[in-house]
């Protein structure tokens, strides 16, 4: 089961958020998961060839990047303007929470559900220890080594003296 989300994330959408309607439930071994249908071409027919284009960059991504940049630049009014542009398209009212940083990241979670952007968002949101604490609570096998990927052997042999292996993956 890849590219799916759990009930808690499904329930975190605000009432009236049209993006929630693109999630479909799948039941696997008694557990309900949700997968996105937002890019599925439901009229492609039996041959599987549809008219969907490949998404390279979305306007909502640019708007939320601007909101985040304005937030970190202490321009909260401009950050809220860009955040609210995305919320308006989703059928929601203006953002009214107390933690603007978390509001922007929550909006990214809902807007880019299952688009492969979440890990990069998490790396910006939390420092290493916060990430370790968060993911260890979900999976007791998660450790500091899991924040980095191993450097492939074929890359390391190109520079055996200068290229090291990430911690936790051995030296071979």
CSV table of N, CA and C in Angstrom, one decimal, residues 41-139:
chain,number,residue,atom,x,y,z
A,41,UNK,N,-8.0,10.1,-14.8
A,41,UNK,CA,-8.8,10.4,-15.9
A,41,UNK,C,-9.9,9.3,-15.9
A,42,UNK,N,-11.0,9.6,-15.4
A,42,UNK,CA,-12.1,8.5,-15.3
A,42,UNK,C,-12.8,8.2,-16.6
A,43,UNK,N,-12.4,9.0,-17.6
A,43,UNK,CA,-13.1,8.7,-18.9
A,43,UNK,C,-12.1,8.2,-20.0
A,44,UNK,N,-11.0,7.6,-19.5
A,44,UNK,CA,-10.0,7.2,-20.5
A,44,UNK,C,-10.3,5.9,-21.2
A,45,UNK,N,-11.3,5.2,-20.8
A,45,UNK,CA,-11.7,4.0,-21.5
A,45,UNK,C,-10.9,2.8,-21.2
A,46,UNK,N,-11.1,1.7,-21.9
A,46,UNK,CA,-10.5,0.4,-21.6
A,46,UNK,C,-9.0,0.4,-22.0
A,47,UNK,N,-8.6,1.3,-23.0
A,47,UNK,CA,-7.2,1.2,-23.4
A,47,UNK,C,-6.3,1.9,-22.4
A,48,UNK,N,-6.8,2.7,-21.4
A,48,UNK,CA,-6.0,3.3,-20.4
A,48,UNK,C,-5.3,4.6,-20.8
A,49,UNK,N,-5.5,5.0,-22.1
A,49,UNK,CA,-4.9,6.3,-22.5
A,49,UNK,C,-5.8,7.4,-22.2
A,50,UNK,N,-5.4,8.4,-21.4
A,50,UNK,CA,-6.3,9.5,-21.1
A,50,UNK,C,-5.7,10.8,-21.5
A,51,UNK,N,-6.4,11.8,-21.2
A,51,UNK,CA,-6.0,13.1,-21.7
A,51,UNK,C,-5.3,14.0,-20.6
A,52,UNK,N,-4.9,13.3,-19.5
A,52,UNK,CA,-4.3,14.1,-18.4
A,52,UNK,C,-2.8,14.5,-18.7
A,53,UNK,N,-2.5,15.7,-18.4
A,53,UNK,CA,-1.2,16.2,-18.6
A,53,UNK,C,-0.4,15.9,-17.3
A,54,UNK,N,1.0,15.9,-17.4
A,54,UNK,CA,1.8,15.7,-16.3
A,54,UNK,C,2.0,17.0,-15.6
A,55,UNK,N,1.8,17.0,-14.3
A,55,UNK,CA,1.9,18.3,-13.5
A,55,UNK,C,3.4,18.5,-13.2
A,56,UNK,N,3.9,19.7,-13.6
A,56,UNK,CA,5.3,20.0,-13.3
A,56,UNK,C,5.3,21.0,-12.1
A,57,UNK,N,4.5,22.0,-12.1
A,57,UNK,CA,4.5,23.0,-11.1
A,57,UNK,C,3.0,23.5,-11.0
A,58,UNK,N,2.5,23.6,-9.8
A,58,UNK,CA,1.2,24.1,-9.6
A,58,UNK,C,1.1,25.4,-9.0
A,59,UNK,N,0.1,26.2,-9.4
A,59,UNK,CA,0.0,27.6,-8.9
A,59,UNK,C,-0.2,27.5,-7.4
A,60,UNK,N,-0.9,26.6,-6.9
A,60,UNK,CA,-1.1,26.5,-5.4
A,60,UNK,C,0.3,26.3,-4.7
A,61,UNK,N,1.2,25.6,-5.3
A,61,UNK,CA,2.5,25.4,-4.8
A,61,UNK,C,3.3,26.7,-4.7
A,62,UNK,N,3.2,27.5,-5.8
A,62,UNK,CA,3.9,28.8,-5.8
A,62,UNK,C,3.2,29.7,-4.7
A,63,UNK,N,1.9,29.7,-4.7
A,63,UNK,CA,1.2,30.6,-3.7
A,63,UNK,C,1.6,30.2,-2.3
A,64,UNK,N,1.7,28.9,-2.0
A,64,UNK,CA,2.0,28.5,-0.6
A,64,UNK,C,3.5,28.7,-0.3
A,65,UNK,N,4.4,28.6,-1.4
A,65,UNK,CA,5.8,28.9,-1.2
A,65,UNK,C,5.9,30.4,-0.8
A,66,UNK,N,5.2,31.2,-1.5
A,66,UNK,CA,5.2,32.6,-1.2
A,66,UNK,C,4.7,32.9,0.2
A,67,UNK,N,3.6,32.2,0.6
A,67,UNK,CA,3.1,32.4,2.0
A,67,UNK,C,4.1,32.0,3.0
A,68,UNK,N,4.8,30.9,2.7
A,68,UNK,CA,5.9,30.5,3.7
A,68,UNK,C,7.0,31.5,3.7
A,69,UNK,N,7.5,32.0,2.5
A,69,UNK,CA,8.5,32.9,2.5
A,69,UNK,C,8.2,34.2,3.2
A,70,UNK,N,7.0,34.7,3.0
A,70,UNK,CA,6.5,35.9,3.7
A,70,UNK,C,6.4,35.7,5.2
A,71,UNK,N,6.0,34.5,5.6
A,71,UNK,CA,5.9,34.2,7.0
A,71,UNK,C,7.3,34.3,7.6
A,72,UNK,N,8.3,33.7,7.0
A,72,UNK,CA,9.7,33.7,7.5
A,72,UNK,C,10.3,35.1,7.4
A,73,UNK,N,9.8,35.9,6.5
A,73,UNK,CA,10.3,37.3,6.4
A,73,UNK,C,9.5,38.2,7.3
A,74,UNK,N,8.7,37.7,8.2
A,74,UNK,CA,7.9,38.4,9.2
A,74,UNK,C,6.8,39.4,8.5
A,75,UNK,N,6.4,39.0,7.3
A,75,UNK,CA,5.4,39.7,6.5
A,75,UNK,C,4.1,38.9,6.6
A,76,UNK,N,3.5,38.8,7.8
A,76,UNK,CA,2.4,37.9,8.1
A,76,UNK,C,1.1,38.3,7.3
A,77,UNK,N,0.9,39.6,7.0
A,77,UNK,CA,-0.2,40.0,6.2
A,77,UNK,C,-0.2,39.4,4.8
A,78,UNK,N,1.0,39.6,4.2
A,78,UNK,CA,1.2,39.0,2.9
A,78,UNK,C,1.1,37.5,2.9
A,79,UNK,N,1.6,36.9,3.9
A,79,UNK,CA,1.6,35.4,4.0
A,79,UNK,C,0.1,35.0,4.1
A,80,UNK,N,-0.7,35.6,4.8
A,80,UNK,CA,-2.1,35.3,4.9
A,80,UNK,C,-2.9,35.5,3.6
A,81,UNK,N,-2.5,36.5,2.9
A,81,UNK,CA,-3.1,36.8,1.6
A,81,UNK,C,-2.9,35.6,0.6
A,82,UNK,N,-1.6,35.1,0.5
A,82,UNK,CA,-1.3,34.0,-0.3
A,82,UNK,C,-1.9,32.7,0.2
A,83,UNK,N,-1.9,32.5,1.5
A,83,UNK,CA,-2.5,31.3,2.0
A,83,UNK,C,-4.0,31.3,1.7
A,84,UNK,N,-4.7,32.4,1.8
A,84,UNK,CA,-6.1,32.5,1.6
A,84,UNK,C,-6.5,32.3,0.1
A,85,UNK,N,-5.6,32.6,-0.8
A,85,UNK,CA,-5.9,32.4,-2.2
A,85,UNK,C,-6.0,30.9,-2.4
A,86,UNK,N,-5.2,30.1,-1.8
A,86,UNK,CA,-5.3,28.6,-2.0
A,86,UNK,C,-6.6,28.1,-1.3
A,87,UNK,N,-6.9,28.6,-0.1
A,87,UNK,CA,-8.0,28.2,0.6
A,87,UNK,C,-9.3,28.6,-0.1
A,88,UNK,N,-9.4,29.7,-0.7
A,88,UNK,CA,-10.5,30.1,-1.5
A,88,UNK,C,-10.9,29.2,-2.6
A,89,UNK,N,-9.8,28.7,-3.3
A,89,UNK,CA,-10.0,27.8,-4.4
A,89,UNK,C,-10.6,26.5,-3.9
A,90,UNK,N,-10.2,26.1,-2.7
A,90,UNK,CA,-10.7,24.9,-2.1
A,90,UNK,C,-12.1,25.0,-1.4
A,91,UNK,N,-12.7,26.2,-1.6
A,91,UNK,CA,-14.0,26.3,-1.0
A,91,UNK,C,-14.1,26.7,0.4
A,92,UNK,N,-12.9,27.2,0.9
A,92,UNK,CA,-12.9,27.5,2.4
A,92,UNK,C,-12.8,29.0,2.6
A,93,UNK,N,-13.1,29.4,3.8
A,93,UNK,CA,-13.0,30.9,4.1
A,93,UNK,C,-11.6,31.2,4.5
A,94,UNK,N,-11.4,32.5,4.8
A,94,UNK,CA,-10.0,32.9,5.2
A,94,UNK,C,-9.5,32.1,6.4
A,95,UNK,N,-8.2,32.0,6.5
A,95,UNK,CA,-7.6,31.3,7.6
A,95,UNK,C,-7.7,32.1,8.8
A,96,UNK,N,-8.1,31.5,10.0
A,96,UNK,CA,-8.3,32.2,11.2
A,96,UNK,C,-7.6,31.6,12.4
A,97,UNK,N,-6.6,30.8,12.2
A,97,UNK,CA,-6.0,30.1,13.3
A,97,UNK,C,-5.0,31.0,14.0
A,98,UNK,N,-4.3,30.4,15.0
A,98,UNK,CA,-3.4,31.2,15.8
A,98,UNK,C,-1.9,31.0,15.5
A,99,UNK,N,-1.6,29.9,14.8
A,99,UNK,CA,-0.3,29.5,14.4
A,99,UNK,C,-0.2,29.5,12.9
A,100,UNK,N,0.3,30.7,12.3
A,100,UNK,CA,0.3,30.8,10.9
A,100,UNK,C,1.3,29.8,10.2
A,101,UNK,N,2.4,29.6,10.8
A,101,UNK,CA,3.4,28.6,10.3
A,101,UNK,C,2.7,27.3,10.1
A,102,UNK,N,2.0,26.8,11.2
A,102,UNK,CA,1.4,25.5,11.1
A,102,UNK,C,0.2,25.5,10.2
A,103,UNK,N,-0.5,26.7,10.1
A,103,UNK,CA,-1.6,26.8,9.1
A,103,UNK,C,-1.1,26.6,7.7
A,104,UNK,N,0.0,27.2,7.4
A,104,UNK,CA,0.6,27.1,6.0
A,104,UNK,C,1.0,25.6,5.7
A,105,UNK,N,1.6,25.0,6.7
A,105,UNK,CA,2.0,23.6,6.5
A,105,UNK,C,0.8,22.6,6.4
A,106,UNK,N,-0.2,22.9,7.2
A,106,UNK,CA,-1.4,22.1,7.2
A,106,UNK,C,-2.1,22.3,5.8
A,107,UNK,N,-2.1,23.5,5.3
A,107,UNK,CA,-2.7,23.7,3.9
A,107,UNK,C,-1.9,23.0,2.9
A,108,UNK,N,-0.5,22.9,3.0
A,108,UNK,CA,0.3,22.2,2.1
A,108,UNK,C,-0.1,20.7,2.2
A,109,UNK,N,-0.3,20.2,3.4
A,109,UNK,CA,-0.7,18.8,3.6
A,109,UNK,C,-1.9,18.5,2.8
A,110,UNK,N,-2.9,19.3,2.9
A,110,UNK,CA,-4.2,19.0,2.3
A,110,UNK,C,-4.2,19.3,0.8
A,111,UNK,N,-3.5,20.3,0.4
A,111,UNK,CA,-3.4,20.7,-1.1
A,111,UNK,C,-2.6,19.7,-1.9
A,112,UNK,N,-1.5,19.2,-1.3
A,112,UNK,CA,-0.6,18.3,-2.1
A,112,UNK,C,-0.7,16.9,-1.6
A,113,UNK,N,-1.8,16.5,-1.1
A,113,UNK,CA,-2.0,15.1,-0.6
A,113,UNK,C,-1.6,14.1,-1.6
A,114,UNK,N,-0.6,13.3,-1.3
A,114,UNK,CA,-0.1,12.2,-2.1
A,114,UNK,C,0.5,12.6,-3.4
A,115,UNK,N,1.2,13.8,-3.4
A,115,UNK,CA,1.9,14.3,-4.6
A,115,UNK,C,3.4,14.2,-4.4
A,116,UNK,N,3.9,13.6,-3.3
A,116,UNK,CA,5.3,13.5,-3.1
A,116,UNK,C,6.0,14.7,-2.6
A,117,UNK,N,5.3,15.6,-2.0
A,117,UNK,CA,6.0,16.8,-1.5
A,117,UNK,C,6.1,16.8,0.0
A,118,UNK,N,5.5,15.9,0.7
A,118,UNK,CA,5.3,16.0,2.1
A,118,UNK,C,6.7,15.9,2.8
A,119,UNK,N,7.6,15.0,2.4
A,119,UNK,CA,8.8,14.8,3.1
A,119,UNK,C,9.6,16.1,3.1
A,120,UNK,N,9.7,16.8,2.0
A,120,UNK,CA,10.4,18.1,2.0
A,120,UNK,C,9.8,19.1,2.9
A,121,UNK,N,8.4,19.1,2.9
A,121,UNK,CA,7.7,20.0,3.9
A,121,UNK,C,8.1,19.7,5.3
A,122,UNK,N,8.1,18.4,5.6
A,122,UNK,CA,8.5,18.0,7.0
A,122,UNK,C,9.9,18.4,7.4
A,123,UNK,N,10.8,18.3,6.4
A,123,UNK,CA,12.2,18.7,6.7
A,123,UNK,C,12.3,20.2,7.0
A,124,UNK,N,11.5,21.0,6.3
A,124,UNK,CA,11.4,22.4,6.6
A,124,UNK,C,10.7,22.7,7.9
A,125,UNK,N,9.7,21.9,8.3
A,125,UNK,CA,8.9,22.2,9.4
A,125,UNK,C,9.6,21.9,10.8
A,126,UNK,N,10.3,20.8,10.8
A,126,UNK,CA,10.9,20.3,12.1
A,126,UNK,C,12.4,20.2,12.0
A,127,UNK,N,13.1,20.3,13.2
A,127,UNK,CA,14.5,20.0,13.2
A,127,UNK,C,14.6,18.5,13.4
A,128,UNK,N,15.9,18.0,13.4
A,128,UNK,CA,16.1,16.6,13.4
A,128,UNK,C,15.5,15.9,14.7
A,129,UNK,N,15.6,16.5,15.8
A,129,UNK,CA,15.1,15.9,17.0
A,129,UNK,C,13.6,15.9,17.0
A,130,UNK,N,13.0,16.9,16.5
A,130,UNK,CA,11.5,16.9,16.4
A,130,UNK,C,11.0,15.8,15.5
A,131,UNK,N,11.7,15.7,14.3
A,131,UNK,CA,11.4,14.6,13.4
A,131,UNK,C,11.5,13.3,14.0
A,132,UNK,N,12.6,13.0,14.7
A,132,UNK,CA,12.9,11.8,15.4
A,132,UNK,C,11.8,11.5,16.4
A,133,UNK,N,11.4,12.4,17.2
A,133,UNK,CA,10.4,12.3,18.2
A,133,UNK,C,9.0,11.9,17.5
A,134,UNK,N,8.7,12.7,16.5
A,134,UNK,CA,7.4,12.5,15.8
A,134,UNK,C,7.3,11.1,15.2
A,135,UNK,N,8.3,10.7,14.4
A,135,UNK,CA,8.2,9.4,13.7
A,135,UNK,C,8.5,8.2,14.6
A,136,UNK,N,9.3,8.4,15.7
A,136,UNK,CA,9.4,7.3,16.6
A,136,UNK,C,8.1,7.0,17.3
A,137,UNK,N,7.3,8.0,17.5
A,137,UNK,CA,6.0,7.8,18.2
A,137,UNK,C,5.1,7.0,17.3
A,138,UNK,N,5.3,7.1,15.9
A,138,UNK,CA,4.5,6.3,15.0
A,138,UNK,C,5.1,4.9,14.8
A,139,UNK,N,6.4,4.9,14.7
A,139,UNK,CA,7.1,3.6,14.4
A,139,UNK,C,8.3,3.5,15.3
